[in-house]
mmCIF file of C-alpha atoms in Angstrom:
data_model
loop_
_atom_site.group_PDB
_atom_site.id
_atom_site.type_symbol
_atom_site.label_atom_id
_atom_site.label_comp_id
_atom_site.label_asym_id
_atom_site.label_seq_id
_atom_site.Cartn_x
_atom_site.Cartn_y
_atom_site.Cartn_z
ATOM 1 C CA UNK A 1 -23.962 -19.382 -21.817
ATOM 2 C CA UNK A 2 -20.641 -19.499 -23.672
ATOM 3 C CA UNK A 3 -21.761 -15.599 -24.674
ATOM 4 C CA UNK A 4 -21.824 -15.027 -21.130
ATOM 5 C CA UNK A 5 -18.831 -16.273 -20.547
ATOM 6 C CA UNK A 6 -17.137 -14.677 -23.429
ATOM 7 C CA UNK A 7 -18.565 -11.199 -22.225
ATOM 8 C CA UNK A 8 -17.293 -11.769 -19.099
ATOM 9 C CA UNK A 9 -13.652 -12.470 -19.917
ATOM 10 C CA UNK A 10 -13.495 -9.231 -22.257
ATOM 11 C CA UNK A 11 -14.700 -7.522 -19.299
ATOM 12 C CA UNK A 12 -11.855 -8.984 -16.912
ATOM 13 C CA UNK A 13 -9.201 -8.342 -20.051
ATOM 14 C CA UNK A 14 -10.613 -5.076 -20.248
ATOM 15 C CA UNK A 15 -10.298 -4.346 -16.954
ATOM 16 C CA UNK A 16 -6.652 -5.801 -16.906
ATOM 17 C CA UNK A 17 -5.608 -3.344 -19.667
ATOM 18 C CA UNK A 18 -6.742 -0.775 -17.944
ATOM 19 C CA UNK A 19 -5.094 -1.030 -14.956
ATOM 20 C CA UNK A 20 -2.162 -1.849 -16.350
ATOM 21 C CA UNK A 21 -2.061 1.471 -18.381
ATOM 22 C CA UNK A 22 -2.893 3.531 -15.783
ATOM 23 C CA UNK A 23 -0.732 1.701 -12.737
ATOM 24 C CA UNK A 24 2.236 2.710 -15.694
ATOM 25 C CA UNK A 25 1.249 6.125 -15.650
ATOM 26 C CA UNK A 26 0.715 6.299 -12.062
ATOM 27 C CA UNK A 27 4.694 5.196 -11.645
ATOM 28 C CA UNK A 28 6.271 7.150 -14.228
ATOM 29 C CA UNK A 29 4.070 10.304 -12.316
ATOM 30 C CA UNK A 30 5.715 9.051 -8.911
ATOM 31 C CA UNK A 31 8.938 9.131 -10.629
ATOM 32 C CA UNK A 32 8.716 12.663 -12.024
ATOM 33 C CA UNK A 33 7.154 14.254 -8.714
ATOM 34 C CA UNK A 34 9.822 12.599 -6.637
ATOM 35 C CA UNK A 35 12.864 13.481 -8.597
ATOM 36 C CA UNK A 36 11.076 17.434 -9.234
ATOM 37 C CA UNK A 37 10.475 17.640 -4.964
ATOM 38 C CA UNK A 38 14.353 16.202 -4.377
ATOM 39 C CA UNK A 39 15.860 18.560 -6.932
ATOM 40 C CA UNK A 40 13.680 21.477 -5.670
ATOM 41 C CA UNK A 41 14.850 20.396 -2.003
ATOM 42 C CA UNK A 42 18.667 20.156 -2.512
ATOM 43 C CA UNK A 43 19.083 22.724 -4.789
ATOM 44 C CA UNK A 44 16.057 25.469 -2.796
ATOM 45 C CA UNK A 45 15.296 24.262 0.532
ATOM 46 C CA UNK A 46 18.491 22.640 1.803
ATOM 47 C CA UNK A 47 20.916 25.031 1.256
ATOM 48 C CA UNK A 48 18.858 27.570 3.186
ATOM 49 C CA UNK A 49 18.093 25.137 5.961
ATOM 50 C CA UNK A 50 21.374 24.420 7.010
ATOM 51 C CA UNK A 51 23.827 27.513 7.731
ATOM 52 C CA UNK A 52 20.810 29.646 7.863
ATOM 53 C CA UNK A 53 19.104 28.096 10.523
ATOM 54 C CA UNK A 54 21.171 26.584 12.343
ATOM 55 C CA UNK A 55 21.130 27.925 16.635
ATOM 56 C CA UNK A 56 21.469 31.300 16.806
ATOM 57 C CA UNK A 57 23.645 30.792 20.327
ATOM 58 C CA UNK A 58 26.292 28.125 18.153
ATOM 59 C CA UNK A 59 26.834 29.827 15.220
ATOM 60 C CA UNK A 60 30.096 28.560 14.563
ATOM 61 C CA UNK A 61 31.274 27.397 11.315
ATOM 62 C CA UNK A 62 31.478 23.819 12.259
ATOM 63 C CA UNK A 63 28.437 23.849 14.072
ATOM 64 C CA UNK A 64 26.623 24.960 10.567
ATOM 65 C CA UNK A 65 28.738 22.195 8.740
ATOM 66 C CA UNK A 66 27.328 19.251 11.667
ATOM 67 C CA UNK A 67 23.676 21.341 10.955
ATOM 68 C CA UNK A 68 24.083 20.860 7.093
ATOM 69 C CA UNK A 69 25.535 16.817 7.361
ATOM 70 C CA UNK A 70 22.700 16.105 9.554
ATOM 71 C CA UNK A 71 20.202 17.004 7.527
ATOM 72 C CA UNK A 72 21.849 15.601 4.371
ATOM 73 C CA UNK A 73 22.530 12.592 5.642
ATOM 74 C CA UNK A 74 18.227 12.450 6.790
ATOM 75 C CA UNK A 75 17.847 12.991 3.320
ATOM 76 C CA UNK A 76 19.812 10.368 2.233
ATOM 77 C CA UNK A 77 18.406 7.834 4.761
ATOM 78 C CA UNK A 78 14.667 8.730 3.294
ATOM 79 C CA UNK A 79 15.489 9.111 0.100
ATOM 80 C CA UNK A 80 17.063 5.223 -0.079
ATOM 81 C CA UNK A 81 14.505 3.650 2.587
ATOM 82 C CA UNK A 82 11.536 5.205 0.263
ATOM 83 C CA UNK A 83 12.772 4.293 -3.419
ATOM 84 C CA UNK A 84 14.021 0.721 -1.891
ATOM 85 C CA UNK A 85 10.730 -0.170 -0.344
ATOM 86 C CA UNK A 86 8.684 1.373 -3.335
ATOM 87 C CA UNK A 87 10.732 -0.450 -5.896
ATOM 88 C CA UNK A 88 10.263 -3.510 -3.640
ATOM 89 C CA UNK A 89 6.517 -3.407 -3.478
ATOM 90 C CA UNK A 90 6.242 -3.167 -7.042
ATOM 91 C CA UNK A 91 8.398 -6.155 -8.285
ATOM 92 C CA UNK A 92 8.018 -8.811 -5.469
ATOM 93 C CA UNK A 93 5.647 -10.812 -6.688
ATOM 94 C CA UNK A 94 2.325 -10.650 -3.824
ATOM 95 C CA UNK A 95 2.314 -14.242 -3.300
ATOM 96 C CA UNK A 96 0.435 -17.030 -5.272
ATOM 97 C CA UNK A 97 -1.692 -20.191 -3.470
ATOM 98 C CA UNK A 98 -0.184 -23.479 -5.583
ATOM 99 C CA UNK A 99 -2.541 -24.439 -8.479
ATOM 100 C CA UNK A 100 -4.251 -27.476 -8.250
ATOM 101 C CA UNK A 101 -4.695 -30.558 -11.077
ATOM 102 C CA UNK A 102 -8.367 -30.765 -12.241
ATOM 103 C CA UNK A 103 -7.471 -34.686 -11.120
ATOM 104 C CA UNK A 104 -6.922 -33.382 -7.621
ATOM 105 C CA UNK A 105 -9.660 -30.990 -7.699
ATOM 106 C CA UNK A 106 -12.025 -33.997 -8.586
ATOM 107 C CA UNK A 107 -10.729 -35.981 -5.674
ATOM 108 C CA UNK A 108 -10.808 -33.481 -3.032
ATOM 109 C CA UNK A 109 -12.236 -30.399 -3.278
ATOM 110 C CA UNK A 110 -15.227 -30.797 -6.233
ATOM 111 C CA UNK A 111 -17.897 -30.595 -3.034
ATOM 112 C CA UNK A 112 -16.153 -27.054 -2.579
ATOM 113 C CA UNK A 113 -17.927 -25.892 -6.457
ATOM 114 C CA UNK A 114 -21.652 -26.322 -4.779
ATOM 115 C CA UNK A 115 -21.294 -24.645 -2.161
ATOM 116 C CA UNK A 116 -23.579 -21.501 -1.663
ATOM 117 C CA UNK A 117 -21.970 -18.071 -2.209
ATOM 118 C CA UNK A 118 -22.133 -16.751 1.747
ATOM 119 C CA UNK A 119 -24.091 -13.100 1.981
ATOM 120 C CA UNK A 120 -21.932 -10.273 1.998
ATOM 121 C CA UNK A 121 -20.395 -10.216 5.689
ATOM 122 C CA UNK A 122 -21.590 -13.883 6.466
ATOM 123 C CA UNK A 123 -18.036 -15.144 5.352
ATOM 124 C CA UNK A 124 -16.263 -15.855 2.195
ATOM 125 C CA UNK A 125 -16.466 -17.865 -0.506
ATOM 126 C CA UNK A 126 -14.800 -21.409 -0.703
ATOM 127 C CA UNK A 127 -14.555 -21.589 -4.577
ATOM 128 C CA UNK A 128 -13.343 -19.321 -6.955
ATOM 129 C CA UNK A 129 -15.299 -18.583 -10.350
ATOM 130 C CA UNK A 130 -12.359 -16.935 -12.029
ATOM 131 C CA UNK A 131 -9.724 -19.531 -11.708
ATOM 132 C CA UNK A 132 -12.108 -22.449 -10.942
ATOM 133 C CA UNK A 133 -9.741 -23.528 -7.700
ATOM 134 C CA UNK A 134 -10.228 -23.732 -4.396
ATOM 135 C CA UNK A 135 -9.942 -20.537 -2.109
ATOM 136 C CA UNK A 136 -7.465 -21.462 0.873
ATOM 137 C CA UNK A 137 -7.556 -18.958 3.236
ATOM 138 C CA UNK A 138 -7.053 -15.656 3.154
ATOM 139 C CA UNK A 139 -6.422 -15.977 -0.307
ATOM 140 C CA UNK A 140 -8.732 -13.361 -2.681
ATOM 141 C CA UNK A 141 -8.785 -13.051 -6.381
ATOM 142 C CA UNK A 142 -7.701 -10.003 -8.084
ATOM 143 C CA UNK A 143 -9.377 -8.877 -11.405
ATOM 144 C CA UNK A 144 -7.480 -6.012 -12.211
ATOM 145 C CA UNK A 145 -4.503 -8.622 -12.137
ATOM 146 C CA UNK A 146 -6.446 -11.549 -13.611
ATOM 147 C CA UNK A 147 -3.380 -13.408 -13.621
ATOM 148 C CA UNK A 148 -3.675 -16.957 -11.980
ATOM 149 C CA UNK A 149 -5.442 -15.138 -9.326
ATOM 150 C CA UNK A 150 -6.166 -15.480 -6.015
ATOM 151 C CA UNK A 151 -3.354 -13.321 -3.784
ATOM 152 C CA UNK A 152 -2.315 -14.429 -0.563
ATOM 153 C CA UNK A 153 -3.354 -12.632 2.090
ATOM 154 C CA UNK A 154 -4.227 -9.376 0.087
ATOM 155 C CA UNK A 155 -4.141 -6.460 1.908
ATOM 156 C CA UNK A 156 -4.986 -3.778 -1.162
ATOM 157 C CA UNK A 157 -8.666 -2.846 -2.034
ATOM 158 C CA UNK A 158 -9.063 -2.461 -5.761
ATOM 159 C CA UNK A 159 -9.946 -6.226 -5.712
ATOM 160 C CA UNK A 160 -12.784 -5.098 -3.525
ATOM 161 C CA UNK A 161 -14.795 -3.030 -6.029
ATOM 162 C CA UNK A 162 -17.408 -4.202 -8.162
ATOM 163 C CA UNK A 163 -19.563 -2.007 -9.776
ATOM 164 C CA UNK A 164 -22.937 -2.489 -10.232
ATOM 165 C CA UNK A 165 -23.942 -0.801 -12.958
ATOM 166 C CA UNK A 166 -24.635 -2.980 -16.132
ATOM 167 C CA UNK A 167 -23.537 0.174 -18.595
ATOM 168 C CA UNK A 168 -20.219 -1.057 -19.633
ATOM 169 C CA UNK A 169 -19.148 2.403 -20.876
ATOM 170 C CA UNK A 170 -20.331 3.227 -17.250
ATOM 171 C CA UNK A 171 -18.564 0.941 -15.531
ATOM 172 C CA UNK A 172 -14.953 1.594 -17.376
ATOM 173 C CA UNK A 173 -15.245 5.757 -16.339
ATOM 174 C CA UNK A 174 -16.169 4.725 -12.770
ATOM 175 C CA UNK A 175 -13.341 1.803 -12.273
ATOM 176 C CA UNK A 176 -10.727 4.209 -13.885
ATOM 177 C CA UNK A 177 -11.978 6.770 -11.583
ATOM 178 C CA UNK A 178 -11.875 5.037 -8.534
ATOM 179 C CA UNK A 179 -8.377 2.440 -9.708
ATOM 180 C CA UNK A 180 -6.745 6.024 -9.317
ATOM 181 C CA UNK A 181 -7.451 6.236 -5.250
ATOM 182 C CA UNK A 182 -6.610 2.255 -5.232
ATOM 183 C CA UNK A 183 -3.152 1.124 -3.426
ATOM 184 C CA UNK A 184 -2.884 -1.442 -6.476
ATOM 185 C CA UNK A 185 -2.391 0.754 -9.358
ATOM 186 C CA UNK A 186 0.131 3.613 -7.332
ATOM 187 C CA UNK A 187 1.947 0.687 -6.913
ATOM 188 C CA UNK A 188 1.299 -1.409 -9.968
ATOM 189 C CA UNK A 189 1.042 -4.661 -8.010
ATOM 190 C CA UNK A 190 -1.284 -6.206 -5.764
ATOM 191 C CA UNK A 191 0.034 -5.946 -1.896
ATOM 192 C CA UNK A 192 0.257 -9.601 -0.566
ATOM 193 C CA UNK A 193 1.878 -11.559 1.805
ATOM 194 C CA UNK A 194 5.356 -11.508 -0.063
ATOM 195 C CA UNK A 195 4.964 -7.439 -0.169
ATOM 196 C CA UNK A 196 2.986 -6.045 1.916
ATOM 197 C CA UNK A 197 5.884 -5.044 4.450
ATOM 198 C CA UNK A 198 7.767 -3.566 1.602
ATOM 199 C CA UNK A 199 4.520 -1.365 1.149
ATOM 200 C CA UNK A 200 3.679 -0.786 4.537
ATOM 201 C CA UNK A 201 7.160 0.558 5.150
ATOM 202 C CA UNK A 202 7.313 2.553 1.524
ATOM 203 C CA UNK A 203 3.797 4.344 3.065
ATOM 204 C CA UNK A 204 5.977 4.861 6.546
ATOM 205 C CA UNK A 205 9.072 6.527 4.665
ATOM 206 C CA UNK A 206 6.543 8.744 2.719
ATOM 207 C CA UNK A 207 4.925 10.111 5.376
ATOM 208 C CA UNK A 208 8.298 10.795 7.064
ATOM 209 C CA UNK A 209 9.792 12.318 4.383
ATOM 210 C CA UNK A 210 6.661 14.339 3.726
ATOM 211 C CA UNK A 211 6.700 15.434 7.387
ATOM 212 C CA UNK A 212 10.215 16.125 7.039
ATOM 213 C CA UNK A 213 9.537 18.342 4.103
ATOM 214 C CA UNK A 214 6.894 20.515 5.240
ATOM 215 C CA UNK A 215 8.714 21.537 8.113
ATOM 216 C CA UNK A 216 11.423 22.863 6.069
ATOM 217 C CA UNK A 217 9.665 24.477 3.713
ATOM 218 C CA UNK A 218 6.775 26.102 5.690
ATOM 219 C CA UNK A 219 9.174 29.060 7.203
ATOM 220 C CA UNK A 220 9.926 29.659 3.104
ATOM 221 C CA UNK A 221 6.218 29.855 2.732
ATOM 222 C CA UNK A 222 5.678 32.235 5.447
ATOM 223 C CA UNK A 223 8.456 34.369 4.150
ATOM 224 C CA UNK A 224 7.748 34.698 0.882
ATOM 225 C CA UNK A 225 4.153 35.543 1.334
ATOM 226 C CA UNK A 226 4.875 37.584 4.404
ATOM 227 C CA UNK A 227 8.153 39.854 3.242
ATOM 228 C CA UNK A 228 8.284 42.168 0.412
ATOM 229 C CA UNK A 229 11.784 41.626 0.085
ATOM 230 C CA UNK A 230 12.552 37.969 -1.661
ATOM 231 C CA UNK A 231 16.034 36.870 -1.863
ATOM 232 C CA UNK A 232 16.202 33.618 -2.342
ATOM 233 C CA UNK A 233 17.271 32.087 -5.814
ATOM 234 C CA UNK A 234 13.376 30.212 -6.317
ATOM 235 C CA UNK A 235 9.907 31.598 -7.272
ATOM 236 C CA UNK A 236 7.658 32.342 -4.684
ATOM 237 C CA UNK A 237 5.329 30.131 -7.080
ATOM 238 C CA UNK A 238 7.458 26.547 -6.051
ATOM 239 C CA UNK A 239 7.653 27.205 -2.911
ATOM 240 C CA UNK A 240 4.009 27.994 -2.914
ATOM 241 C CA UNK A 241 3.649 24.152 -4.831
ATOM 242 C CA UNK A 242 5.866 22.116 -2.791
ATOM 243 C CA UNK A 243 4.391 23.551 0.257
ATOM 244 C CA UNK A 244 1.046 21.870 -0.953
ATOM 245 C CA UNK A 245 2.673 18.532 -1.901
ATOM 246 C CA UNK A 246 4.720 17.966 1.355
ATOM 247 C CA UNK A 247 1.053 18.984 3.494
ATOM 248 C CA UNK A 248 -1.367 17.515 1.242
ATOM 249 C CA UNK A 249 0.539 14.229 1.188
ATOM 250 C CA UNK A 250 1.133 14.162 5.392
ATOM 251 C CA UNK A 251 -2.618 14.525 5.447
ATOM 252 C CA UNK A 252 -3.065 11.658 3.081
ATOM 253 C CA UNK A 253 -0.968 9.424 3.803
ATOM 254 C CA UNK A 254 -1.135 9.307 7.501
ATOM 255 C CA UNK A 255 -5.097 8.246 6.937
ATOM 256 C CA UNK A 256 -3.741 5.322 5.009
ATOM 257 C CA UNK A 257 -0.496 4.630 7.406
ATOM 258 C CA UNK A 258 -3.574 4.535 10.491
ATOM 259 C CA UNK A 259 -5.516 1.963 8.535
ATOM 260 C CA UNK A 260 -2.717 -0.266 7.634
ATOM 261 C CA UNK A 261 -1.486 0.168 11.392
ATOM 262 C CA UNK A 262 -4.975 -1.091 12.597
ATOM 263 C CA UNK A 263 -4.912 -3.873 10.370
ATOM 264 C CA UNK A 264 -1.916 -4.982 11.245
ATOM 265 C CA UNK A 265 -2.201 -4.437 14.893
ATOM 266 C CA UNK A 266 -5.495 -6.710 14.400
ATOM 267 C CA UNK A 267 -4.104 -9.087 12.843
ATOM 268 C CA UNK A 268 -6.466 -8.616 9.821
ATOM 269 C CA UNK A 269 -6.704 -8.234 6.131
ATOM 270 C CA UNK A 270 -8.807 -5.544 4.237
ATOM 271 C CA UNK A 271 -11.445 -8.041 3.047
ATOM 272 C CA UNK A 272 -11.272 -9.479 6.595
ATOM 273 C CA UNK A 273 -12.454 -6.260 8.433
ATOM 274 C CA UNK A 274 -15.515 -6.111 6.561
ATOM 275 C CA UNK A 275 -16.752 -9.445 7.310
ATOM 276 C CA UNK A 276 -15.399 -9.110 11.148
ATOM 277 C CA UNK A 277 -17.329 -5.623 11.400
ATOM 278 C CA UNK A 278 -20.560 -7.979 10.573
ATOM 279 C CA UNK A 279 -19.703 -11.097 12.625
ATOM 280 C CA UNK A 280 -18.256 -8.499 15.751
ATOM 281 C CA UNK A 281 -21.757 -6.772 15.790
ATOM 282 C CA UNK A 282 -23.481 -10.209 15.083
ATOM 283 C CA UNK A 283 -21.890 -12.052 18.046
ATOM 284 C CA UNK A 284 -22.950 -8.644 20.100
ATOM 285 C CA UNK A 285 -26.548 -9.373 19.291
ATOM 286 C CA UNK A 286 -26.397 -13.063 20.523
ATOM 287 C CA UNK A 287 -24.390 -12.468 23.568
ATOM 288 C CA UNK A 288 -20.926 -14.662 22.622
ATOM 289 C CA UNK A 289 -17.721 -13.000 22.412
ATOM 290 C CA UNK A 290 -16.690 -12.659 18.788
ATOM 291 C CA UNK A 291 -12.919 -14.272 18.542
ATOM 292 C CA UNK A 292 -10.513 -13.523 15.239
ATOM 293 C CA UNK A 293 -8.264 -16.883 14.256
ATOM 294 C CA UNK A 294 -5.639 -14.469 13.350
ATOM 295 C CA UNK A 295 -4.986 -12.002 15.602
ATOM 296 C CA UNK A 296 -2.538 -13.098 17.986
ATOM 297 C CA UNK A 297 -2.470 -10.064 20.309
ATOM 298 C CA UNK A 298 -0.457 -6.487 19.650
ATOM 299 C CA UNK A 299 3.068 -7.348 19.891
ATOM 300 C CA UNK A 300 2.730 -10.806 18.481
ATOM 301 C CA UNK A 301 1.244 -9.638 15.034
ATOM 302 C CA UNK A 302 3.763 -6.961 14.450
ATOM 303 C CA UNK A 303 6.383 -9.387 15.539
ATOM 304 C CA UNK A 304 4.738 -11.893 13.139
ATOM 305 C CA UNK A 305 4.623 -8.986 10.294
ATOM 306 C CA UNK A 306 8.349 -7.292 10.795
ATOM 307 C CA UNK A 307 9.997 -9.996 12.346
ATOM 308 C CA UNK A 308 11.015 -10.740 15.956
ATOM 309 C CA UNK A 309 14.210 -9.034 14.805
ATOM 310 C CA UNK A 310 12.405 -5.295 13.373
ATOM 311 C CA UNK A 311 14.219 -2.792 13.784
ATOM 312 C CA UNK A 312 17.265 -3.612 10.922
ATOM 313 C CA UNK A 313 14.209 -3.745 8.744
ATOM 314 C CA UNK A 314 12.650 -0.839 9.631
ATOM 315 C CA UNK A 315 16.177 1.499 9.470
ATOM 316 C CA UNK A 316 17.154 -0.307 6.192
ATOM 317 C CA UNK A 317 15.365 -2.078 3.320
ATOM 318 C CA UNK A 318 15.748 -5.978 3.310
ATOM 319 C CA UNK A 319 14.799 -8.511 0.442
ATOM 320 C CA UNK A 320 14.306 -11.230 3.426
ATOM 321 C CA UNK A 321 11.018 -13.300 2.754
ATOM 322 C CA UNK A 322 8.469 -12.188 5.427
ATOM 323 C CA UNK A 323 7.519 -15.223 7.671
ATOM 324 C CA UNK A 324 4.499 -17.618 7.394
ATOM 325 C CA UNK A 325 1.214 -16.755 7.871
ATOM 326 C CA UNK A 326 0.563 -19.260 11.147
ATOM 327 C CA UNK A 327 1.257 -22.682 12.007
ATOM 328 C CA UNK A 328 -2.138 -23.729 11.356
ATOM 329 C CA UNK A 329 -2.411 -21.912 8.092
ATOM 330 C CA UNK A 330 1.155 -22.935 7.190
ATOM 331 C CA UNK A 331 0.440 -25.892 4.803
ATOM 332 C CA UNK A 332 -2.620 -24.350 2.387
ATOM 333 C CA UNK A 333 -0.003 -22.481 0.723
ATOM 334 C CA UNK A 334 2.790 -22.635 -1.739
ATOM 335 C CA UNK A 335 6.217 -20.634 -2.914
ATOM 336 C CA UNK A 336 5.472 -18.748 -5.608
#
């Protein structure tokens, strides 16, 4: 048993080390792309955006100088909402449940260590094996983390994964595989209730700033593969690249800016929507309308998520601690 145990702990240490190595490279890469694509942009694109393409019907010298602030000053405004929300997704802290005595734990919540595991779908576990505590709710333990563990409100997915395989040489290639498609190692943090606004907007200002690109830079595309004459001080070969960045992240990112949209709008958690997809196609079966706790209709949950209040933290980052969870949920959890 205590083998067991032991192998089980490397495994989670492992597994820690792992994704903290590559959630470090993953950053540092972030850093390097972003500050490459911004040089490339101020230096290449935007100086042939502005005068150049400015209306041909006002092509006034001040109207080119109004052109060239306005786009500067979009650059600016995406530039500091992006690196702001990134840097605030990766050190606030997700948001930990209180940990309880093993005196209180006796008294109150010992029943909660029998209980049967529910079925995948059927619901979630009351107890958790990891930190031997309680599970409040919405509260999931991350391994890749493995700190004192269960997140509040976790909205990411690595914590989802468990491979089956028993191989562990198996099991490390496919976790550092799949960690790299994970929202927890781009950002080197687990997304939870104290965060996940800061990431939901960082995904927002990326896919803005990404849209924003490509539409520069596609007419430089076109023209240097489409005109024999090329004038311009760049390679055809980064335009070519940052063409394929600015598209190829648009693409990506909006897929993950609709899920986290839905989930919000829902009021729902990753790990929730899998066990709701069961329960919603359940209560079909029987007949009885299926009911979520914590969706409180459209408006309310983004109210509830941004604050009543949104739009100052939408156009500019904020360090303000999101709200509570619910008034019923209110009390099961802690500061961190």
């Amino acid at each position: 048993m205590e083998a067991e145990v032991s192998k089980e702990e490397e495994a989670r240490r492992s597994d820690k080390w792992r994704a903290d190595v590559v959630g470090g490279l993953l950053v540092a890469w972030v850093v390097v792309l972003v500050s490459w694509v911004l040089y490339f942009h101020f230096t290449a694109v935007l100086p042939y955006t502005a005068p150049a393409r400015a209306p041909a019907a006002s092509s006034s010298w001040w109207w080119g100088q109004a052109w060239w602030c306005f786009h500067l000053a979009s650059c600016l405004w995406l530039f500091q909402g992006g690196t702001a929300s990134y840097f605030s997704a990766l050190l606030t802290r997700p948001g930990y449940p209180r940990r309880i005595g093993e005196q209180e734990v006796r008294q109150h919540y010992a029943h909660l260590r029998d209980m049967p595991v529910p079925a995948r779908g059927e619901g979630f576990s009351r107890w958790c094996t990891h930190c031997q505590q309680p599970k409040f709710d919405r509260t999931h333990h991350c391994k890749y983390c493995n700190t004192y563990g269960m997140i509040l409100l976790l909205f990411g997915l690595a914590h989802v994964y468990e491979p089956a395989a028993p191989v562990r040489s198996l099991r490390a290639v496919v976790t550092m595989v799949t960690m790299v498609t994970m929202v927890h190692a781009w950002i080197w943090n687990c997304v939870g209730q104290n965060n996940h606004r800061h990431f939901f907007l960082f995904v927002v200002y990326v896919w803005l700033s990404s849209f924003y690109g490509a539409l520069n830079v596609l007419p430089l595309f076109y023209e240097a593969y489409n005109s024999e004459e090329w004038t311009l001080p760049m390679p055809r070969s980064q335009v070519a690249v940052s063409t394929f960045l600015n598209v190829s992240t648009v693409l990506a990112v909006s897929i993950l800016l609709a899920v986290q949209a839905f989930l919000i709008s829902t009021g729902q958690t990753s790990v929730e929507w899998q066990v709701n997809r069961v329960q919603r196609k359940k209560a079909k079966l029987e007949g009885r309308p299926f009911v979520n706790p914590h969706d409180f209709g459209f408006r309310r949950n983004w109210e509830h998520f941004l604050g009543k209040h949104s739009l100052p933290f939408v156009l500019l980052p904020s360090l303000v601690a999101p709200p509570p969870l619910d008034e019923s949920s209110e009390s099961h959890y802690a500061g961190v």
